[in-house]
mmCIF file with all atom_site columns, C-alpha atoms in Angstrom:
data_model
loop_
_atom_site.group_PDB
_atom_site.id
_atom_site.type_symbol
_atom_site.label_atom_id
_atom_site.label_alt_id
_atom_site.label_comp_id
_atom_site.label_asym_id
_atom_site.label_entity_id
_atom_site.label_seq_id
_atom_site.pdbx_PDB_ins_code
_atom_site.Cartn_x
_atom_site.Cartn_y
_atom_site.Cartn_z
_atom_site.occupancy
_atom_site.B_iso_or_equiv
_atom_site.pdbx_formal_charge
_atom_site.auth_seq_id
_atom_site.auth_comp_id
_atom_site.auth_asym_id
_atom_site.auth_atom_id
_atom_site.pdbx_PDB_model_num
ATOM 1   C CA . MET E 1 1   ? -81.840 87.495  163.196 1.00 56.00 ? 1   MET E CA 1
ATOM 2   C CA . LEU E 1 2   ? -82.959 83.900  163.591 1.00 60.00 ? 2   LEU E CA 1
ATOM 3   C CA . ASN E 1 3   ? -83.670 82.874  167.171 1.00 63.00 ? 3   ASN E CA 1
ATOM 4   C CA . ILE E 1 4   ? -81.962 79.535  167.837 1.00 71.00 ? 4   ILE E CA 1
ATOM 5   C CA . LYS E 1 5   ? -84.967 78.539  169.956 1.00 75.00 ? 5   LYS E CA 1
ATOM 6   C CA . LYS E 1 6   ? -87.066 78.367  166.776 1.00 82.00 ? 6   LYS E CA 1
ATOM 7   C CA . ILE E 1 7   ? -84.939 75.529  165.377 1.00 90.00 ? 7   ILE E CA 1
ATOM 8   C CA . ARG E 1 8   ? -86.268 72.050  166.174 1.00 92.00 ? 8   ARG E CA 1
ATOM 9   C CA . PHE E 1 9   ? -83.203 69.879  166.777 1.00 94.00 ? 9   PHE E CA 1
ATOM 10  C CA . ASN E 1 10  ? -83.751 66.110  166.651 1.00 94.00 ? 10  ASN E CA 1
ATOM 11  C CA . SER E 1 11  ? -83.378 63.721  169.581 1.00 94.00 ? 11  SER E CA 1
ATOM 12  C CA . ASP E 1 12  ? -79.582 63.734  169.075 1.00 95.00 ? 12  ASP E CA 1
ATOM 13  C CA . GLY E 1 13  ? -79.481 67.520  169.286 1.00 95.00 ? 13  GLY E CA 1
ATOM 14  C CA . LEU E 1 14  ? -78.804 67.871  165.558 1.00 96.00 ? 14  LEU E CA 1
ATOM 15  C CA . VAL E 1 15  ? -80.455 69.589  162.614 1.00 96.00 ? 15  VAL E CA 1
ATOM 16  C CA . PRO E 1 16  ? -79.767 68.751  158.922 1.00 97.00 ? 16  PRO E CA 1
ATOM 17  C CA . VAL E 1 17  ? -78.172 71.522  156.877 1.00 97.00 ? 17  VAL E CA 1
ATOM 18  C CA . ILE E 1 18  ? -78.515 71.810  153.108 1.00 98.00 ? 18  ILE E CA 1
ATOM 19  C CA . VAL E 1 19  ? -75.544 73.664  151.625 1.00 97.00 ? 19  VAL E CA 1
ATOM 20  C CA . GLN E 1 20  ? -76.097 75.561  148.388 1.00 96.00 ? 20  GLN E CA 1
ATOM 21  C CA . ASP E 1 21  ? -73.846 77.745  146.222 1.00 93.00 ? 21  ASP E CA 1
ATOM 22  C CA . TYR E 1 22  ? -75.174 81.291  146.468 1.00 90.00 ? 22  TYR E CA 1
ATOM 23  C CA . LYS E 1 23  ? -74.324 82.123  142.848 1.00 84.00 ? 23  LYS E CA 1
ATOM 24  C CA . ASP E 1 24  ? -75.687 79.221  140.810 1.00 83.00 ? 24  ASP E CA 1
ATOM 25  C CA . ASN E 1 25  ? -77.879 77.527  143.493 1.00 88.00 ? 25  ASN E CA 1
ATOM 26  C CA . GLU E 1 26  ? -76.148 74.164  143.040 1.00 91.00 ? 26  GLU E CA 1
ATOM 27  C CA . VAL E 1 27  ? -76.659 71.902  146.066 1.00 95.00 ? 27  VAL E CA 1
ATOM 28  C CA . LEU E 1 28  ? -73.162 71.073  147.303 1.00 96.00 ? 28  LEU E CA 1
ATOM 29  C CA . MET E 1 29  ? -73.631 68.892  150.367 1.00 96.00 ? 29  MET E CA 1
ATOM 30  C CA . LEU E 1 30  ? -75.746 67.851  153.329 1.00 97.00 ? 30  LEU E CA 1
ATOM 31  C CA . ALA E 1 31  ? -74.311 68.195  156.829 1.00 97.00 ? 31  ALA E CA 1
ATOM 32  C CA . TYR E 1 32  ? -75.518 68.527  160.409 1.00 97.00 ? 32  TYR E CA 1
ATOM 33  C CA . MET E 1 33  ? -75.283 71.180  163.094 1.00 97.00 ? 33  MET E CA 1
ATOM 34  C CA . ASN E 1 34  ? -75.794 71.124  166.816 1.00 96.00 ? 34  ASN E CA 1
ATOM 35  C CA . GLU E 1 35  ? -76.527 74.332  168.688 1.00 94.00 ? 35  GLU E CA 1
ATOM 36  C CA . GLU E 1 36  ? -72.832 75.072  169.242 1.00 95.00 ? 36  GLU E CA 1
ATOM 37  C CA . ALA E 1 37  ? -72.027 74.656  165.541 1.00 96.00 ? 37  ALA E CA 1
ATOM 38  C CA . PHE E 1 38  ? -74.958 76.884  164.599 1.00 95.00 ? 38  PHE E CA 1
ATOM 39  C CA . ASN E 1 39  ? -73.830 79.620  166.997 1.00 93.00 ? 39  ASN E CA 1
ATOM 40  C CA . LYS E 1 40  ? -70.244 79.345  165.727 1.00 95.00 ? 40  LYS E CA 1
ATOM 41  C CA . THR E 1 41  ? -71.449 79.734  162.146 1.00 96.00 ? 41  THR E CA 1
ATOM 42  C CA . MET E 1 42  ? -73.514 82.780  163.074 1.00 94.00 ? 42  MET E CA 1
ATOM 43  C CA . GLU E 1 43  ? -70.564 84.294  164.933 1.00 94.00 ? 43  GLU E CA 1
ATOM 44  C CA . THR E 1 44  ? -67.794 83.722  162.381 1.00 95.00 ? 44  THR E CA 1
ATOM 45  C CA . GLY E 1 45  ? -69.634 83.681  159.050 1.00 96.00 ? 45  GLY E CA 1
ATOM 46  C CA . LYS E 1 46  ? -67.819 80.448  158.156 1.00 96.00 ? 46  LYS E CA 1
ATOM 47  C CA . ALA E 1 47  ? -69.793 77.204  157.949 1.00 97.00 ? 47  ALA E CA 1
ATOM 48  C CA . THR E 1 48  ? -69.201 75.048  161.022 1.00 97.00 ? 48  THR E CA 1
ATOM 49  C CA . TYR E 1 49  ? -70.869 71.658  161.347 1.00 97.00 ? 49  TYR E CA 1
ATOM 50  C CA . PHE E 1 50  ? -71.057 68.769  163.785 1.00 97.00 ? 50  PHE E CA 1
ATOM 51  C CA . SER E 1 51  ? -69.217 65.661  162.625 1.00 94.00 ? 51  SER E CA 1
ATOM 52  C CA . ARG E 1 52  ? -71.181 62.576  163.645 1.00 94.00 ? 52  ARG E CA 1
ATOM 53  C CA . SER E 1 53  ? -68.240 60.276  162.869 1.00 92.00 ? 53  SER E CA 1
ATOM 54  C CA . ARG E 1 54  ? -65.794 62.271  165.001 1.00 92.00 ? 54  ARG E CA 1
ATOM 55  C CA . ASN E 1 55  ? -68.407 63.419  167.513 1.00 94.00 ? 55  ASN E CA 1
ATOM 56  C CA . SER E 1 56  ? -67.005 66.954  167.452 1.00 95.00 ? 56  SER E CA 1
ATOM 57  C CA . LEU E 1 57  ? -67.358 70.362  165.791 1.00 96.00 ? 57  LEU E CA 1
ATOM 58  C CA . TRP E 1 58  ? -66.074 70.575  162.222 1.00 93.00 ? 58  TRP E CA 1
ATOM 59  C CA . LEU E 1 59  ? -65.033 73.862  160.628 1.00 96.00 ? 59  LEU E CA 1
ATOM 60  C CA . LYS E 1 60  ? -65.424 73.180  156.920 1.00 95.00 ? 60  LYS E CA 1
ATOM 61  C CA . GLY E 1 61  ? -62.055 73.765  155.226 1.00 92.00 ? 61  GLY E CA 1
ATOM 62  C CA . GLU E 1 62  ? -59.985 73.644  158.396 1.00 91.00 ? 62  GLU E CA 1
ATOM 63  C CA . THR E 1 63  ? -57.689 70.992  156.908 1.00 88.00 ? 63  THR E CA 1
ATOM 64  C CA . SER E 1 64  ? -58.396 71.297  153.162 1.00 89.00 ? 64  SER E CA 1
ATOM 65  C CA . GLY E 1 65  ? -58.520 75.096  152.927 1.00 90.00 ? 65  GLY E CA 1
ATOM 66  C CA . HIS E 1 66  ? -61.892 74.816  151.157 1.00 92.00 ? 66  HIS E CA 1
ATOM 67  C CA . PHE E 1 67  ? -63.793 77.051  153.561 1.00 94.00 ? 67  PHE E CA 1
ATOM 68  C CA . GLN E 1 68  ? -67.427 78.013  153.093 1.00 96.00 ? 68  GLN E CA 1
ATOM 69  C CA . ASN E 1 69  ? -68.174 81.699  153.553 1.00 96.00 ? 69  ASN E CA 1
ATOM 70  C CA . VAL E 1 70  ? -71.817 81.990  154.559 1.00 96.00 ? 70  VAL E CA 1
ATOM 71  C CA . LYS E 1 71  ? -73.879 84.504  152.596 1.00 95.00 ? 71  LYS E CA 1
ATOM 72  C CA . GLU E 1 72  ? -77.420 83.703  153.779 1.00 94.00 ? 72  GLU E CA 1
ATOM 73  C CA . ILE E 1 73  ? -79.111 81.389  156.275 1.00 94.00 ? 73  ILE E CA 1
ATOM 74  C CA . TYR E 1 74  ? -82.686 80.114  155.974 1.00 93.00 ? 74  TYR E CA 1
ATOM 75  C CA . TYR E 1 75  ? -84.827 77.625  157.839 1.00 93.00 ? 75  TYR E CA 1
ATOM 76  C CA . ASP E 1 76  ? -87.789 75.696  156.494 1.00 92.00 ? 76  ASP E CA 1
ATOM 77  C CA . CYS E 1 77  ? -91.503 75.859  157.282 1.00 91.00 ? 77  CYS E CA 1
ATOM 78  C CA . ASP E 1 78  ? -91.279 72.980  159.775 1.00 93.00 ? 78  ASP E CA 1
ATOM 79  C CA . GLU E 1 79  ? -88.319 74.649  161.489 1.00 92.00 ? 79  GLU E CA 1
ATOM 80  C CA . ASP E 1 80  ? -86.313 71.414  161.412 1.00 95.00 ? 80  ASP E CA 1
ATOM 81  C CA . THR E 1 81  ? -83.970 72.004  158.450 1.00 96.00 ? 81  THR E CA 1
ATOM 82  C CA . ILE E 1 82  ? -81.467 74.769  157.713 1.00 96.00 ? 82  ILE E CA 1
ATOM 83  C CA . LEU E 1 83  ? -80.381 76.046  154.315 1.00 96.00 ? 83  LEU E CA 1
ATOM 84  C CA . LEU E 1 84  ? -76.984 77.706  153.979 1.00 97.00 ? 84  LEU E CA 1
ATOM 85  C CA . LYS E 1 85  ? -76.183 79.745  150.882 1.00 96.00 ? 85  LYS E CA 1
ATOM 86  C CA . ILE E 1 86  ? -72.419 79.915  150.756 1.00 95.00 ? 86  ILE E CA 1
ATOM 87  C CA . GLU E 1 87  ? -69.383 80.938  148.754 1.00 93.00 ? 87  GLU E CA 1
ATOM 88  C CA . GLN E 1 88  ? -67.292 77.809  148.295 1.00 92.00 ? 88  GLN E CA 1
ATOM 89  C CA . VAL E 1 89  ? -63.596 78.607  148.538 1.00 90.00 ? 89  VAL E CA 1
ATOM 90  C CA . GLY E 1 90  ? -61.530 76.473  146.158 1.00 85.00 ? 90  GLY E CA 1
ATOM 91  C CA . ASN E 1 91  ? -64.701 75.378  144.326 1.00 81.00 ? 91  ASN E CA 1
ATOM 92  C CA . ILE E 1 92  ? -64.620 71.954  146.054 1.00 89.00 ? 92  ILE E CA 1
ATOM 93  C CA . ALA E 1 93  ? -67.202 70.958  148.666 1.00 92.00 ? 93  ALA E CA 1
ATOM 94  C CA . CYS E 1 94  ? -66.852 67.170  148.639 1.00 93.00 ? 94  CYS E CA 1
ATOM 95  C CA . HIS E 1 95  ? -64.026 65.270  150.349 1.00 89.00 ? 95  HIS E CA 1
ATOM 96  C CA . THR E 1 96  ? -63.677 63.168  147.174 1.00 91.00 ? 96  THR E CA 1
ATOM 97  C CA . GLY E 1 97  ? -62.431 66.221  145.276 1.00 89.00 ? 97  GLY E CA 1
ATOM 98  C CA . GLU E 1 98  ? -65.724 66.733  143.447 1.00 91.00 ? 98  GLU E CA 1
ATOM 99  C CA . ARG E 1 99  ? -67.369 70.143  143.511 1.00 90.00 ? 99  ARG E CA 1
ATOM 100 C CA . SER E 1 100 ? -70.600 68.702  144.969 1.00 94.00 ? 100 SER E CA 1
ATOM 101 C CA . CYS E 1 101 ? -71.251 65.617  147.074 1.00 95.00 ? 101 CYS E CA 1
ATOM 102 C CA . PHE E 1 102 ? -74.178 64.899  144.714 1.00 94.00 ? 102 PHE E CA 1
ATOM 103 C CA . TYR E 1 103 ? -72.099 63.985  141.663 1.00 91.00 ? 103 TYR E CA 1
ATOM 104 C CA . ARG E 1 104 ? -73.522 60.472  141.098 1.00 92.00 ? 104 ARG E CA 1
ATOM 105 C CA . LYS E 1 105 ? -76.662 60.638  138.993 1.00 88.00 ? 105 LYS E CA 1
ATOM 106 C CA . ILE E 1 106 ? -79.316 57.929  139.351 1.00 90.00 ? 106 ILE E CA 1
ATOM 107 C CA . LYS E 1 107 ? -81.508 58.942  136.434 1.00 85.00 ? 107 LYS E CA 1
ATOM 108 C CA . GLU E 1 108 ? -82.089 61.928  134.193 1.00 81.00 ? 108 GLU E CA 1
ATOM 109 C CA . PHE E 1 109 ? -85.741 62.523  133.274 1.00 82.00 ? 109 PHE E CA 1
ATOM 110 C CA . GLU E 1 110 ? -85.183 65.817  131.526 1.00 76.00 ? 110 GLU E CA 1
ATOM 111 C CA . LYS E 1 111 ? -82.095 67.747  130.527 1.00 71.00 ? 111 LYS E CA 1
ATOM 112 C CA . ILE E 1 112 ? -81.780 70.821  132.735 1.00 65.00 ? 112 ILE E CA 1
ATOM 113 C CA . GLU E 1 113 ? -79.691 73.777  131.739 1.00 65.00 ? 113 GLU E CA 1
ATOM 114 C CA . PRO E 1 114 ? -77.751 74.996  134.784 1.00 62.00 ? 114 PRO E CA 1
ATOM 115 C CA . ASN E 1 115 ? -78.475 78.492  136.056 1.00 62.00 ? 115 ASN E CA 1
ATOM 116 C CA . ILE E 1 116 ? -74.891 79.684  135.938 1.00 67.00 ? 116 ILE E CA 1
ATOM 117 C CA . ASP E 1 117 ? -73.440 83.131  135.386 1.00 82.00 ? 117 ASP E CA 1
ATOM 118 C CA . ILE E 1 118 ? -70.706 82.023  133.003 1.00 86.00 ? 118 ILE E CA 1
ATOM 119 C CA . LEU E 1 119 ? -68.705 85.240  133.430 1.00 90.00 ? 119 LEU E CA 1
ATOM 120 C CA . GLU E 1 120 ? -68.612 84.733  137.203 1.00 89.00 ? 120 GLU E CA 1
ATOM 121 C CA . LYS E 1 121 ? -67.705 81.079  136.691 1.00 88.00 ? 121 LYS E CA 1
ATOM 122 C CA . LEU E 1 122 ? -64.906 81.857  134.245 1.00 93.00 ? 122 LEU E CA 1
ATOM 123 C CA . TYR E 1 123 ? -63.568 84.590  136.525 1.00 94.00 ? 123 TYR E CA 1
ATOM 124 C CA . GLU E 1 124 ? -63.488 82.129  139.440 1.00 91.00 ? 124 GLU E CA 1
ATOM 125 C CA . THR E 1 125 ? -61.504 79.677  137.307 1.00 92.00 ? 125 THR E CA 1
ATOM 126 C CA . ILE E 1 126 ? -59.046 82.424  136.342 1.00 96.00 ? 126 ILE E CA 1
ATOM 127 C CA . ILE E 1 127 ? -58.608 83.421  140.002 1.00 95.00 ? 127 ILE E CA 1
ATOM 128 C CA . GLU E 1 128 ? -58.079 79.760  140.896 1.00 93.00 ? 128 GLU E CA 1
ATOM 129 C CA . ARG E 1 129 ? -55.299 79.546  138.279 1.00 94.00 ? 129 ARG E CA 1
ATOM 130 C CA . LYS E 1 130 ? -53.803 82.778  139.598 1.00 95.00 ? 130 LYS E CA 1
ATOM 131 C CA . ASN E 1 131 ? -53.692 81.491  143.175 1.00 93.00 ? 131 ASN E CA 1
ATOM 132 C CA . ASN E 1 132 ? -52.874 77.848  142.343 1.00 92.00 ? 132 ASN E CA 1
ATOM 133 C CA . PRO E 1 133 ? -50.810 77.757  139.123 1.00 93.00 ? 133 PRO E CA 1
ATOM 134 C CA . ILE E 1 134 ? -50.926 74.713  136.849 1.00 91.00 ? 134 ILE E CA 1
ATOM 135 C CA . ASN E 1 135 ? -48.087 73.811  134.498 1.00 91.00 ? 135 ASN E CA 1
ATOM 136 C CA . GLY E 1 136 ? -49.024 74.380  130.873 1.00 92.00 ? 136 GLY E CA 1
ATOM 137 C CA . SER E 1 137 ? -51.952 76.677  131.701 1.00 94.00 ? 137 SER E CA 1
ATOM 138 C CA . TYR E 1 138 ? -52.325 79.547  129.231 1.00 96.00 ? 138 TYR E CA 1
ATOM 139 C CA . THR E 1 139 ? -53.891 81.649  131.976 1.00 97.00 ? 139 THR E CA 1
ATOM 140 C CA . ASN E 1 140 ? -50.825 81.134  134.165 1.00 96.00 ? 140 ASN E CA 1
ATOM 141 C CA . TYR E 1 141 ? -48.618 81.978  131.181 1.00 96.00 ? 141 TYR E CA 1
ATOM 142 C CA . LEU E 1 142 ? -50.330 85.369  130.950 1.00 97.00 ? 142 LEU E CA 1
ATOM 143 C CA . PHE E 1 143 ? -49.977 86.042  134.672 1.00 97.00 ? 143 PHE E CA 1
ATOM 144 C CA . ASP E 1 144 ? -46.307 84.987  134.586 1.00 97.00 ? 144 ASP E CA 1
ATOM 145 C CA . LYS E 1 145 ? -45.605 87.398  131.720 1.00 97.00 ? 145 LYS E CA 1
ATOM 146 C CA . GLY E 1 146 ? -47.270 90.247  133.607 1.00 97.00 ? 146 GLY E CA 1
ATOM 147 C CA . VAL E 1 147 ? -49.733 93.058  132.975 1.00 97.00 ? 147 VAL E CA 1
ATOM 148 C CA . ASP E 1 148 ? -47.997 94.349  129.835 1.00 97.00 ? 148 ASP E CA 1
ATOM 149 C CA . LYS E 1 149 ? -48.480 90.979  128.124 1.00 97.00 ? 149 LYS E CA 1
ATOM 150 C CA . ILE E 1 150 ? -52.121 90.851  129.209 1.00 97.00 ? 150 ILE E CA 1
ATOM 151 C CA . LEU E 1 151 ? -52.706 94.375  127.883 1.00 97.00 ? 151 LEU E CA 1
ATOM 152 C CA . LYS E 1 152 ? -51.050 93.443  124.598 1.00 97.00 ? 152 LYS E CA 1
ATOM 153 C CA . LYS E 1 153 ? -53.386 90.457  124.235 1.00 97.00 ? 153 LYS E CA 1
ATOM 154 C CA . VAL E 1 154 ? -56.438 92.619  125.018 1.00 97.00 ? 154 VAL E CA 1
ATOM 155 C CA . GLY E 1 155 ? -55.346 95.026  122.291 1.00 97.00 ? 155 GLY E CA 1
ATOM 156 C CA . GLU E 1 156 ? -54.807 92.184  119.823 1.00 96.00 ? 156 GLU E CA 1
ATOM 157 C CA . GLU E 1 157 ? -58.215 90.706  120.593 1.00 96.00 ? 157 GLU E CA 1
ATOM 158 C CA . CYS E 1 158 ? -59.883 94.099  120.070 1.00 97.00 ? 158 CYS E CA 1
ATOM 159 C CA . SER E 1 159 ? -58.386 94.152  116.580 1.00 96.00 ? 159 SER E CA 1
ATOM 160 C CA . GLU E 1 160 ? -59.571 90.591  115.975 1.00 95.00 ? 160 GLU E CA 1
ATOM 161 C CA . VAL E 1 161 ? -63.111 91.608  116.943 1.00 96.00 ? 161 VAL E CA 1
ATOM 162 C CA . ILE E 1 162 ? -63.035 94.408  114.383 1.00 95.00 ? 162 ILE E CA 1
ATOM 163 C CA . ILE E 1 163 ? -61.779 92.016  111.693 1.00 94.00 ? 163 ILE E CA 1
ATOM 164 C CA . GLY E 1 164 ? -64.385 89.442  112.705 1.00 92.00 ? 164 GLY E CA 1
ATOM 165 C CA . ALA E 1 165 ? -67.145 92.035  112.361 1.00 94.00 ? 165 ALA E CA 1
ATOM 166 C CA . LYS E 1 166 ? -66.063 92.603  108.766 1.00 91.00 ? 166 LYS E CA 1
ATOM 167 C CA . ASN E 1 167 ? -66.288 88.902  107.949 1.00 88.00 ? 167 ASN E CA 1
ATOM 168 C CA . ASP E 1 168 ? -69.133 86.810  109.402 1.00 80.00 ? 168 ASP E CA 1
ATOM 169 C CA . ASN E 1 169 ? -71.174 86.408  112.575 1.00 79.00 ? 169 ASN E CA 1
ATOM 170 C CA . ASN E 1 170 ? -69.612 83.095  113.610 1.00 83.00 ? 170 ASN E CA 1
ATOM 171 C CA . GLU E 1 171 ? -66.135 84.569  113.551 1.00 88.00 ? 171 GLU E CA 1
ATOM 172 C CA . LEU E 1 172 ? -67.335 87.632  115.413 1.00 93.00 ? 172 LEU E CA 1
ATOM 173 C CA . VAL E 1 173 ? -68.830 85.499  118.210 1.00 93.00 ? 173 VAL E CA 1
ATOM 174 C CA . TYR E 1 174 ? -65.542 83.589  118.516 1.00 92.00 ? 174 TYR E CA 1
ATOM 175 C CA . GLU E 1 175 ? -63.426 86.755  118.658 1.00 94.00 ? 175 GLU E CA 1
ATOM 176 C CA . ILE E 1 176 ? -65.712 88.495  121.161 1.00 96.00 ? 176 ILE E CA 1
ATOM 177 C CA . SER E 1 177 ? -65.429 85.422  123.405 1.00 95.00 ? 177 SER E CA 1
ATOM 178 C CA . ASP E 1 178 ? -61.629 85.640  123.213 1.00 96.00 ? 178 ASP E CA 1
ATOM 179 C CA . LEU E 1 179 ? -61.743 89.325  124.071 1.00 97.00 ? 179 LEU E CA 1
ATOM 180 C CA . ILE E 1 180 ? -64.010 88.763  127.082 1.00 97.00 ? 180 ILE E CA 1
ATOM 181 C CA . TYR E 1 181 ? -61.707 86.026  128.387 1.00 97.00 ? 181 TYR E CA 1
ATOM 182 C CA . HIS E 1 182 ? -58.642 88.298  128.173 1.00 98.00 ? 182 HIS E CA 1
ATOM 183 C CA . LEU E 1 183 ? -60.570 91.154  129.785 1.00 97.00 ? 183 LEU E CA 1
ATOM 184 C CA . LEU E 1 184 ? -61.428 88.828  132.683 1.00 97.00 ? 184 LEU E CA 1
ATOM 185 C CA . VAL E 1 185 ? -57.734 87.932  133.029 1.00 98.00 ? 185 VAL E CA 1
ATOM 186 C CA . LEU E 1 186 ? -56.943 91.661  133.157 1.00 98.00 ? 186 LEU E CA 1
ATOM 187 C CA . MET E 1 187 ? -59.640 92.159  135.791 1.00 97.00 ? 187 MET E CA 1
ATOM 188 C CA . ALA E 1 188 ? -58.226 89.271  137.831 1.00 97.00 ? 188 ALA E CA 1
ATOM 189 C CA . ALA E 1 189 ? -54.768 90.834  137.653 1.00 97.00 ? 189 ALA E CA 1
ATOM 190 C CA . PHE E 1 190 ? -56.197 93.915  139.376 1.00 97.00 ? 190 PHE E CA 1
ATOM 191 C CA . ASN E 1 191 ? -58.653 91.972  141.587 1.00 95.00 ? 191 ASN E CA 1
ATOM 192 C CA . ILE E 1 192 ? -61.686 93.556  139.930 1.00 96.00 ? 192 ILE E CA 1
ATOM 193 C CA . GLU E 1 193 ? -64.603 91.142  140.289 1.00 93.00 ? 193 GLU E CA 1
ATOM 194 C CA . PRO E 1 194 ? -67.352 90.998  137.615 1.00 93.00 ? 194 PRO E CA 1
ATOM 195 C CA . LYS E 1 195 ? -69.824 92.208  140.256 1.00 91.00 ? 195 LYS E CA 1
ATOM 196 C CA . ILE E 1 196 ? -67.983 95.540  140.408 1.00 93.00 ? 196 ILE E CA 1
ATOM 197 C CA . ILE E 1 197 ? -68.466 96.016  136.667 1.00 94.00 ? 197 ILE E CA 1
ATOM 198 C CA . LYS E 1 198 ? -72.110 94.952  136.919 1.00 90.00 ? 198 LYS E CA 1
ATOM 199 C CA . ASP E 1 199 ? -72.713 97.435  139.751 1.00 90.00 ? 199 ASP E CA 1
ATOM 200 C CA . GLU E 1 200 ? -71.124 100.198 137.676 1.00 93.00 ? 200 GLU E CA 1
ATOM 201 C CA . LEU E 1 201 ? -73.356 99.379  134.704 1.00 91.00 ? 201 LEU E CA 1
ATOM 202 C CA . ILE E 1 202 ? -76.455 99.187  136.928 1.00 89.00 ? 202 ILE E CA 1
ATOM 203 C CA . GLY E 1 203 ? -75.544 102.580 138.380 1.00 90.00 ? 203 GLY E CA 1
ATOM 204 C CA . ARG E 1 204 ? -75.254 104.055 134.904 1.00 88.00 ? 204 ARG E CA 1
ATOM 205 C CA . GLU E 1 205 ? -78.578 102.513 133.863 1.00 84.00 ? 205 GLU E CA 1
ATOM 206 C CA . ASN E 1 206 ? -80.293 103.951 136.955 1.00 81.00 ? 206 ASN E CA 1
ATOM 207 C CA . LYS E 1 207 ? -78.870 107.400 136.247 1.00 80.00 ? 207 LYS E CA 1
ATOM 208 C CA . LYS E 1 208 ? -80.094 107.143 132.662 1.00 68.00 ? 208 LYS E CA 1
ATOM 209 C CA . HIS E 1 209 ? -83.614 106.338 133.834 1.00 59.00 ? 209 HIS E CA 1
ATOM 210 C CA . GLU E 1 210 ? -83.552 109.156 136.385 1.00 59.00 ? 210 GLU E CA 1
ATOM 211 C CA . LYS E 1 211 ? -82.535 111.536 133.630 1.00 57.00 ? 211 LYS E CA 1
ATOM 212 C CA . ASP E 1 212 ? -85.273 110.233 131.334 1.00 55.00 ? 212 ASP E CA 1
ATOM 213 C CA . TYR E 1 213 ? -87.932 110.486 134.045 1.00 46.00 ? 213 TYR E CA 1
ATOM 214 C CA . SER E 1 214 ? -86.895 114.036 134.891 1.00 50.00 ? 214 SER E CA 1
ATOM 215 C CA . LYS E 1 215 ? -87.837 115.122 131.363 1.00 51.00 ? 215 LYS E CA 1
ATOM 216 C CA . LYS E 1 216 ? -91.459 114.026 131.807 1.00 49.00 ? 216 LYS E CA 1
#
């Protein structure tokens, strides 16, 4: 565990904190902590900062509901900056309603493909629709109709995948994408996160390797 005495707070008793999404590494915001805010964050696991404008502690999400669940805490080589890797509740970190405070680009030198797990991202969107319905949303339509409707759609999409495989690759890609989306809706209905499926597959892969190695 990090010893608070290692952190070099500035003359105002503050240390800058870089806040980063733990899944896709997107930088969401820059904030500040004093020693009390740091200790509160360590104690609760929820990001707590020091508001310089209000001159008081600030639990992120206390009024908006967009809390930040801390996953990992780092500090830099000079011991004067903290990095928080967090889970952003509600997918909004900025008070403007943007996901990240750094949404205004000055210049783009090279196009960078984001390092995003699209299945995790899509699942988060589906969960967001489930918890905060939007009129006209197809995802909400499925949840409103219930599990039987979702299961029916999964079955229909399975058939479409088979038909697509008999036709051409482009159609097959489209139908597989539809199937995966409906499977994610089904998972969301039962609160099964993609990580659970990944862990199951990893476990099976490890068992396969153990079995293979045992033959040598």
